[in-house]
Amino acid sequence: MNTSTVSVPNLINEFFAAAKKENTEFHNEACLQLELAVFLRKRLPVHKILLEIPVTHFTGNKRPVGVKKEIDICIIDNAYNKLAAIELKFPQNGQTPETLFNYCKDIEFCEFLTTTVGFTGAYALMLTDDHSFWQGRKSDGIYRYFRGKSPQPINETIQKPTGKKNTHAKLKGTYSVKWANEFGDFRSILTKTENS
């Protein structure tokens, strides 16, 4: 694979196909992160795959207020070009509206990583077997972006749906959610932001 570009969507598709074939078990987000990192290291042997790297590693000691402290997975080439960042969600404990909002916050963080930190691409990935994330009676509020045959695009300002409602995800781009069937009851969504 070319060292200057990495097709994360293709790699994610290959990863889930391999997980299905090998009967890989996913029990939590740490398991997903580890399995994906091992897969990426095998597929990208000339790249560095970094886990839980502090944002300040790339920005110096400055981290804007409200920005996450660490990046779940980074793909860097040998010249230390920032090729891709991946943020993960693996919801297990319900809290559906809160987790959907946090996914929107991950997209906001991905925008920060591409526009400010200089990653070529950044991706928010959610894997879940909880049907309440893609179906249910409610289709308004935060659910309108994730449920139904044609969910509304995620864009502009998304308000936190529970607890203190003075928190927002402010997005510059517009993103469409499409759930993909992976294996068993698991479905995933992958949202991409790019450095323009």
Coordinates of N, CA, C and O in Angstrom, one line a residue:
M1 N 0.8 -1.2 0.0 CA 0.0 0.0 0.0 C 0.9 1.2 0.0 O 1.9 1.3 0.7
N2 N 0.5 2.2 -0.8 CA 1.3 3.5 -0.9 C 1.4 4.1 0.5 O 0.5 4.2 1.3
T3 N 2.7 4.5 0.9 CA 2.9 5.1 2.2 C 2.3 6.4 2.4 O 2.2 6.9 3.5
S4 N 1.9 7.1 1.4 CA 1.4 8.5 1.5 C -0.1 8.5 1.7 O -0.7 9.5 2.0
T5 N -0.8 7.4 1.3 CA -2.2 7.4 1.5 C -2.6 6.1 2.2 O -2.0 5.1 2.0
V6 N -3.7 6.2 2.9 CA -4.3 5.0 3.6 C -5.8 5.1 3.4 O -6.4 6.1 3.7
S7 N -6.4 4.0 2.9 CA -7.8 4.0 2.7 C -8.4 3.3 3.9 O -8.6 2.1 4.0
V8 N -8.7 4.1 4.9 CA -9.3 3.5 6.2 C -10.6 2.8 5.9 O -10.8 1.7 6.5
P9 N -11.5 3.4 5.1 CA -12.8 2.6 4.9 C -12.5 1.2 4.3 O -13.2 0.3 4.8
N10 N -11.6 1.1 3.4 CA -11.3 -0.2 2.8 C -10.7 -1.1 3.9 O -11.0 -2.3 4.0
L11 N -9.8 -0.6 4.7 CA -9.2 -1.4 5.8 C -10.2 -1.8 6.8 O -10.2 -2.9 7.3
I12 N -11.2 -0.9 7.2 CA -12.2 -1.3 8.1 C -13.1 -2.4 7.5 O -13.4 -3.4 8.3
N13 N -13.4 -2.3 6.3 CA -14.2 -3.4 5.6 C -13.4 -4.7 5.7 O -14.0 -5.8 6.0
E14 N -12.1 -4.7 5.4 CA -11.3 -5.9 5.4 C -11.2 -6.4 6.9 O -11.3 -7.6 7.1
F15 N -11.1 -5.5 7.8 CA -11.0 -5.9 9.2 C -12.3 -6.6 9.7 O -12.2 -7.7 10.3
F16 N -13.5 -6.1 9.3 CA -14.7 -6.8 9.8 C -14.9 -8.1 9.0 O -15.4 -9.0 9.6
A17 N -14.5 -8.1 7.7 CA -14.6 -9.4 7.0 C -13.7 -10.5 7.7 O -14.1 -11.6 7.8
A18 N -12.5 -10.1 8.0 CA -11.6 -11.0 8.7 C -12.2 -11.4 10.1 O -12.1 -12.6 10.5
A19 N -12.7 -10.5 10.8 CA -13.3 -10.8 12.1 C -14.5 -11.8 12.0 O -14.6 -12.7 12.8
K20 N -15.3 -11.6 11.0 CA -16.4 -12.5 10.7 C -15.8 -13.9 10.4 O -16.3 -14.9 11.0
K21 N -14.8 -14.0 9.5 CA -14.3 -15.3 9.1 C -13.6 -16.0 10.3 O -13.7 -17.2 10.4
E22 N -12.9 -15.2 11.1 CA -12.1 -15.8 12.2 C -12.9 -15.9 13.5 O -12.4 -16.3 14.5
N23 N -14.2 -15.5 13.5 CA -15.0 -15.6 14.7 C -14.5 -14.8 15.8 O -14.5 -15.2 17.0
T24 N -13.9 -13.6 15.5 CA -13.4 -12.7 16.5 C -14.5 -12.3 17.4 O -15.6 -11.9 17.0
E25 N -14.2 -12.3 18.7 CA -15.2 -11.8 19.7 C -14.9 -10.4 20.2 O -13.8 -10.1 20.5
F26 N -15.9 -9.6 20.2 CA -15.8 -8.2 20.7 C -16.6 -8.1 21.9 O -17.8 -8.2 21.9
H27 N -16.0 -7.7 23.0 CA -16.7 -7.6 24.3 C -16.8 -6.2 24.8 O -17.6 -5.8 25.7
N28 N -15.8 -5.3 24.4 CA -15.8 -4.0 24.8 C -14.9 -3.1 23.9 O -14.4 -3.7 22.9
E29 N -14.9 -1.8 24.1 CA -14.1 -0.9 23.2 C -12.6 -1.2 23.2 O -12.0 -1.1 22.2
A30 N -12.1 -1.6 24.4 CA -10.7 -1.9 24.4 C -10.3 -3.1 23.5 O -9.3 -3.1 22.8
C31 N -11.2 -4.1 23.5 CA -11.0 -5.3 22.6 C -11.1 -4.9 21.2 O -10.2 -5.3 20.4
L32 N -12.0 -4.0 20.8 CA -12.1 -3.5 19.4 C -10.9 -2.8 19.1 O -10.3 -3.0 18.0
Q33 N -10.4 -1.9 19.9 CA -9.2 -1.1 19.7 C -8.0 -2.0 19.5 O -7.2 -1.8 18.5
L34 N -7.8 -3.0 20.3 CA -6.6 -3.9 20.2 C -6.7 -4.7 19.0 O -5.7 -4.8 18.2
E35 N -7.8 -5.3 18.7 CA -8.0 -6.2 17.5 C -7.7 -5.3 16.2 O -7.1 -5.8 15.3
L36 N -8.3 -4.1 16.2 CA -8.1 -3.3 15.0 C -6.7 -2.8 14.8 O -6.1 -2.9 13.7
A37 N -6.0 -2.5 15.9 CA -4.6 -2.1 15.9 C -3.7 -3.2 15.4 O -2.8 -3.0 14.6
V38 N -4.0 -4.4 15.9 CA -3.2 -5.6 15.4 C -3.4 -5.8 13.9 O -2.4 -6.1 13.2
F39 N -4.6 -5.7 13.5 CA -4.9 -5.9 12.1 C -4.2 -4.8 11.2 O -3.6 -5.1 10.2
L40 N -4.3 -3.6 11.7 CA -3.6 -2.5 11.0 C -2.1 -2.7 10.9 O -1.5 -2.4 9.9
R41 N -1.5 -3.1 12.0 CA -0.1 -3.4 12.0 C 0.3 -4.4 11.0 O 1.4 -4.3 10.3
K42 N -0.5 -5.4 10.8 CA -0.2 -6.5 9.8 C -0.4 -6.0 8.4 O 0.4 -6.3 7.5
R43 N -1.4 -5.2 8.2 CA -1.7 -4.7 6.8 C -0.8 -3.5 6.4 O -0.6 -3.2 5.3
L44 N -0.3 -2.8 7.4 CA 0.5 -1.6 7.1 C 1.9 -1.7 7.9 O 2.2 -0.9 8.8
P45 N 2.7 -2.6 7.5 CA 3.9 -2.9 8.2 C 4.9 -1.8 8.2 O 5.8 -1.7 9.1
V46 N 4.9 -0.9 7.2 CA 5.8 0.2 7.2 C 5.3 1.5 7.9 O 5.9 2.5 7.8
H47 N 4.1 1.4 8.5 CA 3.5 2.5 9.2 C 3.6 2.3 10.7 O 3.8 1.2 11.2
K48 N 3.4 3.4 11.4 CA 3.3 3.3 12.9 C 1.8 3.4 13.2 O 1.1 4.2 12.7
I49 N 1.4 2.5 14.1 CA 0.0 2.4 14.6 C 0.1 2.8 16.1 O 0.7 2.0 16.9
L50 N -0.3 4.0 16.4 CA -0.2 4.5 17.8 C -1.6 4.4 18.5 O -2.6 4.8 17.9
L51 N -1.6 4.0 19.7 CA -2.8 3.9 20.5 C -2.8 4.9 21.6 O -1.8 5.1 22.3
E52 N -4.0 5.6 21.9 CA -4.2 6.5 23.0 C -3.1 7.5 23.1 O -2.6 7.9 24.1
I53 N -2.8 8.1 21.9 CA -1.7 9.1 21.9 C -2.3 10.5 22.3 O -3.3 10.8 21.8
P54 N -1.6 11.2 23.2 CA -2.2 12.5 23.6 C -2.2 13.5 22.4 O -1.3 13.5 21.6
V55 N -3.2 14.3 22.3 CA -3.4 15.3 21.3 C -2.2 16.2 21.4 O -1.6 16.7 20.3
T56 N -1.7 16.5 22.6 CA -0.5 17.4 22.7 C 0.7 16.9 22.1 O 1.7 17.7 21.9
H57 N 0.8 15.6 21.8 CA 1.9 15.0 21.1 C 2.1 15.7 19.7 O 3.2 15.8 19.2
F58 N 1.0 16.1 19.1 CA 1.0 16.8 17.8 C 0.8 18.3 17.9 O 1.1 19.0 16.9
T59 N 0.3 18.8 19.0 CA 0.0 20.2 19.1 C 1.0 21.0 20.0 O 0.8 22.1 20.3
G60 N 2.0 20.3 20.5 CA 2.8 20.9 21.6 C 2.1 20.7 22.9 O 1.4 19.8 23.1
N61 N 2.2 21.7 23.8 CA 1.5 21.6 25.1 C 0.1 22.2 25.1 O -0.5 22.3 26.1
K62 N -0.4 22.6 23.9 CA -1.7 23.3 23.8 C -2.8 22.3 23.4 O -2.7 21.6 22.5
R63 N -3.8 22.3 24.2 CA -5.0 21.5 23.9 C -6.2 22.4 24.1 O -6.5 22.8 25.3
P64 N -6.9 22.8 23.1 CA -8.1 23.7 23.3 C -9.1 23.1 24.3 O -9.3 21.9 24.4
V65 N -9.8 24.0 25.0 CA -10.8 23.6 25.9 C -11.9 22.8 25.2 O -12.3 23.1 24.0
G66 N -12.3 21.7 25.7 CA -13.4 20.9 25.1 C -12.9 19.8 24.2 O -13.7 19.0 23.7
V67 N -11.6 19.8 23.9 CA -11.1 18.8 22.9 C -10.6 17.6 23.7 O -10.0 17.7 24.8
K68 N -10.9 16.4 23.2 CA -10.5 15.2 23.9 C -9.0 15.2 24.1 O -8.2 15.8 23.4
K69 N -8.6 14.5 25.2 CA -7.1 14.4 25.5 C -6.3 13.5 24.6 O -5.2 13.7 24.4
E70 N -7.0 12.4 24.2 CA -6.2 11.4 23.5 C -6.9 10.9 22.2 O -8.2 11.0 22.1
I71 N -6.1 10.4 21.3 CA -6.7 9.9 20.0 C -6.6 8.4 20.1 O -5.6 7.8 20.5
D72 N -7.7 7.7 19.8 CA -7.8 6.3 20.0 C -6.8 5.5 19.2 O -6.0 4.7 19.7
I73 N -6.7 5.8 17.9 CA -5.8 5.1 17.0 C -5.2 6.1 16.0 O -6.0 6.9 15.4
C74 N -3.9 6.2 15.8 CA -3.3 7.1 14.8 C -2.5 6.2 13.8 O -1.8 5.2 14.3
I75 N -2.5 6.6 12.6 CA -1.7 5.9 11.6 C -0.7 7.0 11.0 O -1.2 8.0 10.5
I76 N 0.6 6.7 11.2 CA 1.6 7.7 10.9 C 2.6 6.9 10.0 O 2.9 5.8 10.1
D77 N 3.1 7.6 8.9 CA 4.2 7.0 8.1 C 5.6 7.2 8.7 O 5.7 7.9 9.8
N78 N 6.6 6.7 8.1 CA 7.9 6.8 8.7 C 8.5 8.2 8.7 O 9.4 8.5 9.5
A79 N 7.9 9.1 7.9 CA 8.3 10.5 7.9 C 7.5 11.3 8.9 O 7.6 12.5 9.0
Y80 N 6.7 10.6 9.6 CA 5.8 11.1 10.7 C 4.7 12.0 10.1 O 4.2 12.9 10.7
N81 N 4.3 11.7 8.8 CA 3.1 12.3 8.3 C 1.9 11.8 8.9 O 1.8 10.5 9.1
K82 N 1.0 12.6 9.3 CA -0.2 12.2 10.0 C -1.3 11.7 9.0 O -2.0 12.6 8.4
L83 N -1.3 10.4 8.8 CA -2.2 9.9 7.7 C -3.6 9.7 8.1 O -4.5 10.1 7.4
A84 N -3.9 9.2 9.3 CA -5.3 8.9 9.7 C -5.4 8.8 11.2 O -4.5 8.3 11.9
A85 N -6.5 9.2 11.7 CA -6.9 9.1 13.1 C -8.2 8.4 13.1 O -9.1 8.6 12.3
I86 N -8.4 7.5 14.1 CA -9.7 6.7 14.2 C -10.2 6.9 15.7 O -9.4 6.5 16.6
E87 N -11.4 7.3 15.8 CA -12.1 7.4 17.1 C -13.1 6.3 17.2 O -13.8 6.0 16.2
L88 N -13.1 5.6 18.3 CA -14.0 4.4 18.4 C -15.1 4.5 19.4 O -14.9 5.2 20.5
K89 N -16.2 3.9 19.1 CA -17.3 3.8 20.1 C -17.8 2.3 20.0 O -18.0 1.8 18.9
F90 N -18.0 1.7 21.2 CA -18.5 0.3 21.3 C -19.5 0.3 22.4 O -19.2 -0.1 23.6
P91 N -20.7 0.9 22.2 CA -21.7 1.0 23.3 C -22.2 -0.3 23.7 O -22.6 -1.2 22.9
Q92 N -22.3 -0.5 25.1 CA -22.9 -1.7 25.7 C -23.9 -1.5 26.7 O -24.7 -2.4 27.0
N93 N -23.9 -0.3 27.3 CA -24.8 -0.1 28.5 C -26.0 0.8 28.3 O -26.3 1.6 29.1
G94 N -26.6 0.6 27.1 CA -27.7 1.5 26.8 C -27.2 2.9 26.6 O -26.3 3.2 25.8
Q95 N -27.8 3.8 27.4 CA -27.5 5.3 27.3 C -27.4 5.7 25.8 O -26.5 6.4 25.4
T96 N -28.4 5.2 25.0 CA -28.4 5.4 23.6 C -28.3 6.9 23.2 O -27.4 7.3 22.4
P97 N -29.2 7.8 23.7 CA -29.1 9.2 23.2 C -27.7 9.8 23.6 O -27.1 10.6 22.8
E98 N -27.2 9.5 24.8 CA -25.9 10.1 25.2 C -24.8 9.6 24.3 O -23.9 10.3 23.9
T99 N -24.8 8.3 24.0 CA -23.8 7.7 23.2 C -23.8 8.3 21.7 O -22.8 8.6 21.1
L100 N -25.1 8.5 21.2 CA -25.2 9.1 19.9 C -24.6 10.5 19.9 O -24.0 10.9 18.9
F101 N -24.9 11.2 20.9 CA -24.3 12.6 21.0 C -22.8 12.5 21.1 O -22.1 13.3 20.5
N102 N -22.3 11.6 21.9 CA -20.8 11.4 22.0 C -20.2 11.0 20.6 O -19.1 11.4 20.3
Y103 N -21.0 10.3 19.8 CA -20.5 10.0 18.5 C -20.4 11.3 17.7 O -19.4 11.5 16.9
C104 N -21.4 12.2 17.8 CA -21.3 13.5 17.1 C -20.1 14.3 17.6 O -19.5 15.0 16.9
K105 N -19.8 14.2 18.9 CA -18.6 14.9 19.5 C -17.4 14.3 18.9 O -16.4 15.0 18.7
D106 N -17.4 12.9 18.6 CA -16.2 12.3 18.0 C -16.0 12.9 16.6 O -14.9 13.1 16.1
I107 N -17.1 13.1 15.9 CA -17.0 13.7 14.5 C -16.4 15.1 14.6 O -15.5 15.5 13.9
E108 N -16.9 15.9 15.6 CA -16.3 17.2 15.9 C -14.8 17.1 16.1 O -14.0 17.9 15.6
F109 N -14.4 16.2 16.9 CA -13.0 16.0 17.3 C -12.2 15.6 16.0 O -11.1 16.1 15.8
C110 N -12.8 14.8 15.1 CA -12.2 14.4 13.9 C -12.0 15.6 13.0 O -10.9 15.7 12.3
E111 N -13.0 16.5 13.0 CA -12.8 17.8 12.2 C -11.6 18.6 12.8 O -10.8 19.1 12.0
F112 N -11.5 18.6 14.1 CA -10.3 19.3 14.7 C -9.0 18.6 14.3 O -8.0 19.3 13.9
L113 N -9.0 17.3 14.2 CA -7.8 16.6 13.9 C -7.3 16.8 12.4 O -6.2 16.9 12.1
T114 N -8.3 17.0 11.5 CA -8.0 17.3 10.1 C -7.7 18.7 9.9 O -6.7 19.1 9.2
T115 N -8.5 19.6 10.4 CA -8.3 21.0 10.1 C -7.3 21.7 10.9 O -6.6 22.6 10.4
T116 N -7.1 21.3 12.1 CA -6.1 22.0 13.0 C -4.8 21.2 13.2 O -3.7 21.8 13.2
V117 N -4.9 19.9 13.4 CA -3.7 19.1 13.7 C -3.0 18.7 12.5 O -1.8 18.4 12.5
G118 N -3.8 18.5 11.4 CA -3.2 18.2 10.1 C -3.2 16.8 9.7 O -2.5 16.3 8.8
F119 N -4.1 16.0 10.3 CA -4.3 14.6 9.8 C -4.9 14.7 8.4 O -5.8 15.5 8.1
T120 N -4.5 13.8 7.5 CA -5.0 13.7 6.2 C -6.5 13.3 6.2 O -7.4 13.8 5.5
G121 N -6.9 12.4 7.1 CA -8.2 11.9 7.3 C -8.4 11.5 8.7 O -7.5 11.1 9.4
A122 N -9.6 11.7 9.2 CA -10.0 11.2 10.6 C -11.4 10.6 10.5 O -12.2 11.1 9.8
Y123 N -11.6 9.5 11.3 CA -12.8 8.7 11.1 C -13.4 8.4 12.5 O -12.6 8.1 13.5
A124 N -14.7 8.5 12.6 CA -15.4 8.1 13.8 C -16.1 6.8 13.4 O -16.8 6.6 12.4
L125 N -15.8 5.7 14.2 CA -16.3 4.4 14.0 C -17.1 3.9 15.2 O -16.6 4.0 16.4
M126 N -18.3 3.5 15.0 CA -19.1 2.9 16.1 C -19.5 1.4 15.7 O -19.9 1.2 14.5
L127 N -19.3 0.5 16.6 CA -19.7 -0.9 16.4 C -20.6 -1.2 17.6 O -20.2 -1.0 18.7
T128 N -21.8 -1.8 17.3 CA -22.7 -2.1 18.4 C -23.6 -3.3 17.9 O -23.9 -3.4 16.7
D129 N -24.1 -4.0 18.9 CA -25.1 -5.0 18.6 C -26.4 -4.6 19.3 O -27.4 -5.4 19.4
D130 N -26.5 -3.4 19.8 CA -27.7 -2.8 20.5 C -28.6 -2.2 19.4 O -28.3 -1.1 18.9
H131 N -29.7 -2.8 19.1 CA -30.6 -2.4 18.1 C -31.2 -1.0 18.4 O -31.6 -0.3 17.4
S132 N -31.2 -0.5 19.6 CA -31.8 0.8 19.9 C -31.0 1.9 19.3 O -31.5 3.0 19.2
F133 N -29.8 1.6 18.7 CA -29.1 2.7 18.1 C -29.6 3.0 16.7 O -29.5 4.1 16.2
W134 N -30.1 2.0 16.0 CA -30.6 2.2 14.6 C -32.1 2.0 14.5 O -32.6 2.3 13.4
Q135 N -32.8 1.5 15.5 CA -34.2 1.4 15.4 C -34.9 1.7 16.7 O -34.3 1.6 17.8
G136 N -36.1 2.1 16.7 CA -36.9 2.4 17.9 C -38.0 3.3 17.6 O -38.2 3.7 16.5
R137 N -38.9 3.5 18.6 CA -40.1 4.4 18.4 C -39.7 5.8 18.1 O -40.4 6.5 17.3
K138 N -38.7 6.3 18.8 CA -38.4 7.8 18.6 C -37.6 8.0 17.3 O -36.7 7.2 17.0
S139 N -38.0 9.0 16.6 CA -37.2 9.4 15.4 C -37.0 10.9 15.3 O -36.7 11.4 14.3
D140 N -37.1 11.5 16.5 CA -36.8 13.0 16.6 C -35.6 13.2 17.4 O -34.9 12.3 17.9
G141 N -35.3 14.5 17.7 CA -34.1 14.8 18.5 C -32.8 14.1 17.9 O -32.7 14.1 16.7
I142 N -32.0 13.6 18.7 CA -30.7 13.0 18.3 C -31.0 11.8 17.4 O -30.2 11.5 16.6
Y143 N -32.1 11.1 17.6 CA -32.4 9.9 16.9 C -32.6 10.2 15.4 O -32.4 9.3 14.6
R144 N -33.0 11.4 15.0 CA -33.3 11.6 13.6 C -32.0 11.5 12.7 O -32.1 11.3 11.5
Y145 N -30.8 11.5 13.3 CA -29.6 11.4 12.5 C -29.2 9.9 12.4 O -28.3 9.6 11.6
F146 N -29.8 9.0 13.2 CA -29.3 7.6 13.2 C -30.3 6.6 12.9 O -30.0 5.4 12.7
R147 N -31.6 6.9 13.0 CA -32.7 5.9 12.8 C -33.5 6.2 11.5 O -33.5 7.3 11.0
G148 N -34.2 5.1 11.1 CA -35.0 5.2 10.0 C -34.3 4.8 8.7 O -33.1 4.6 8.6
K149 N -35.1 4.8 7.6 CA -34.6 4.4 6.3 C -33.7 5.5 5.7 O -32.7 5.2 5.0
S150 N -34.0 6.7 6.0 CA -33.2 7.9 5.5 C -32.9 8.9 6.6 O -33.6 9.9 6.7
P151 N -32.0 8.6 7.5 CA -31.7 9.5 8.6 C -31.3 10.9 8.1 O -30.7 11.0 7.0
Q152 N -31.6 11.9 8.8 CA -31.2 13.3 8.4 C -29.7 13.4 8.5 O -29.1 12.7 9.4
P153 N -29.0 14.2 7.6 CA -27.6 14.4 7.8 C -27.3 15.1 9.1 O -28.0 15.9 9.6
I154 N -26.1 14.7 9.7 CA -25.6 15.3 10.9 C -24.9 16.6 10.4 O -23.9 16.5 9.6
N155 N -25.3 17.7 10.9 CA -24.6 19.0 10.6 C -24.8 20.1 11.6 O -25.7 19.9 12.5
E156 N -24.1 21.1 11.4 CA -24.3 22.3 12.2 C -24.1 22.1 13.7 O -23.1 21.5 14.1
T157 N -25.1 22.5 14.6 CA -24.9 22.3 16.0 C -25.9 21.3 16.5 O -27.1 21.3 16.3
I158 N -25.3 20.3 17.2 CA -26.1 19.2 17.8 C -26.1 19.4 19.3 O -25.0 19.5 20.0
Q159 N -27.3 19.6 19.9 CA -27.4 19.8 21.4 C -27.3 18.5 22.1 O -27.9 17.5 21.7
K160 N -26.7 18.5 23.3 CA -26.6 17.3 24.2 C -28.1 17.0 24.6 O -28.8 17.8 25.1
P161 N -28.5 15.7 24.4 CA -29.9 15.4 24.6 C -30.3 15.1 26.1 O -31.5 15.1 26.4
T162 N -29.4 14.9 26.9 CA -29.7 14.5 28.3 C -28.8 15.3 29.3 O -27.7 15.9 28.8
G163 N -29.1 15.3 30.5 CA -28.3 16.0 31.5 C -28.2 17.5 31.3 O -29.2 18.1 30.8
K164 N -27.0 18.1 31.5 CA -26.8 19.5 31.2 C -26.9 19.8 29.7 O -26.0 19.3 29.0
K165 N -27.9 20.5 29.3 CA -28.1 20.7 27.9 C -27.3 21.9 27.3 O -27.7 22.4 26.2
N166 N -26.3 22.4 28.0 CA -25.6 23.5 27.5 C -24.3 23.1 26.7 O -23.5 23.9 26.4
T167 N -24.2 21.8 26.5 CA -23.1 21.2 25.7 C -23.6 20.9 24.3 O -24.7 20.4 24.1
H168 N -22.7 21.2 23.3 CA -23.0 21.1 21.9 C -21.9 20.4 21.2 O -20.7 20.5 21.6
A169 N -22.2 19.8 20.0 CA -21.2 19.4 19.0 C -21.4 20.4 17.9 O -22.5 20.4 17.3
K170 N -20.4 21.1 17.6 CA -20.5 22.1 16.5 C -19.7 21.6 15.3 O -18.5 21.5 15.4
L171 N -20.4 21.2 14.3 CA -19.8 20.6 13.1 C -19.7 21.6 11.9 O -20.6 22.4 11.7
K172 N -18.6 21.5 11.2 CA -18.4 22.4 10.0 C -19.0 21.7 8.8 O -19.4 22.3 7.9
G173 N -18.8 20.4 8.7 CA -19.3 19.6 7.6 C -20.7 19.0 7.8 O -21.3 19.2 8.8
T174 N -21.1 18.3 6.8 CA -22.4 17.5 6.8 C -22.1 16.1 6.6 O -21.3 15.7 5.7
Y175 N -22.7 15.2 7.4 CA -22.3 13.8 7.4 C -23.6 12.9 7.4 O -24.5 13.2 8.2
S176 N -23.6 11.9 6.6 CA -24.7 11.0 6.5 C -24.4 9.7 7.2 O -23.3 9.2 7.0
V177 N -25.3 9.2 7.9 CA -25.1 7.9 8.6 C -25.7 6.8 7.8 O -26.9 6.8 7.4
K178 N -24.9 5.7 7.6 CA -25.5 4.5 7.0 C -24.9 3.3 7.8 O -23.7 3.1 7.8
W179 N -25.8 2.6 8.4 CA -25.5 1.5 9.2 C -25.1 0.3 8.3 O -25.9 0.0 7.4
A180 N -24.0 -0.4 8.5 CA -23.6 -1.5 7.8 C -23.7 -2.8 8.6 O -23.4 -2.8 9.8
N181 N -24.3 -3.8 8.0 CA -24.4 -5.1 8.7 C -23.0 -5.7 8.7 O -22.4 -5.9 7.6
E182 N -22.5 -6.1 9.8 CA -21.2 -6.7 9.9 C -21.2 -8.2 10.1 O -20.9 -9.0 9.2
F183 N -21.6 -8.7 11.3 CA -21.6 -10.1 11.6 C -22.5 -10.3 12.8 O -22.6 -9.4 13.6
G184 N -23.2 -11.4 12.8 CA -24.2 -11.6 13.9 C -25.1 -10.4 14.0 O -25.7 -10.0 13.0
D185 N -25.3 -9.9 15.2 CA -26.2 -8.7 15.4 C -25.5 -7.4 15.2 O -26.0 -6.3 15.4
F186 N -24.2 -7.4 15.0 CA -23.4 -6.2 15.0 C -23.6 -5.4 13.7 O -23.6 -5.9 12.6
R187 N -23.7 -4.1 14.0 CA -23.8 -3.1 12.9 C -22.7 -2.0 13.2 O -22.4 -1.8 14.3
S188 N -22.3 -1.4 12.1 CA -21.3 -0.3 12.3 C -21.7 0.9 11.5 O -22.4 0.8 10.5
I189 N -21.1 2.1 11.9 CA -21.1 3.3 11.1 C -19.7 3.8 11.1 O -19.0 3.7 12.1
L190 N -19.3 4.4 10.0 CA -18.0 5.0 9.8 C -18.2 6.4 9.2 O -18.8 6.5 8.1
T191 N -17.8 7.4 9.9 CA -17.9 8.8 9.4 C -16.5 9.4 9.1 O -15.7 9.3 10.0
K192 N -16.3 9.9 8.0 CA -15.0 10.4 7.5 C -15.0 11.9 7.4 O -15.9 12.6 6.9
T193 N -13.9 12.5 8.0 CA -13.6 13.9 7.8 C -12.2 13.9 7.1 O -11.4 13.1 7.3
E194 N -12.0 14.9 6.2 CA -10.8 15.0 5.5 C -10.2 16.4 5.6 O -10.9 17.4 5.8
N195 N -8.9 16.4 5.5 CA -8.1 17.7 5.4 C -8.3 18.3 4.0 O -7.9 17.7 3.1
S196 N -9.0 19.4 3.9 CA -9.2 20.0 2.6 C -8.1 21.0 2.2 O -7.4 21.5 2.9

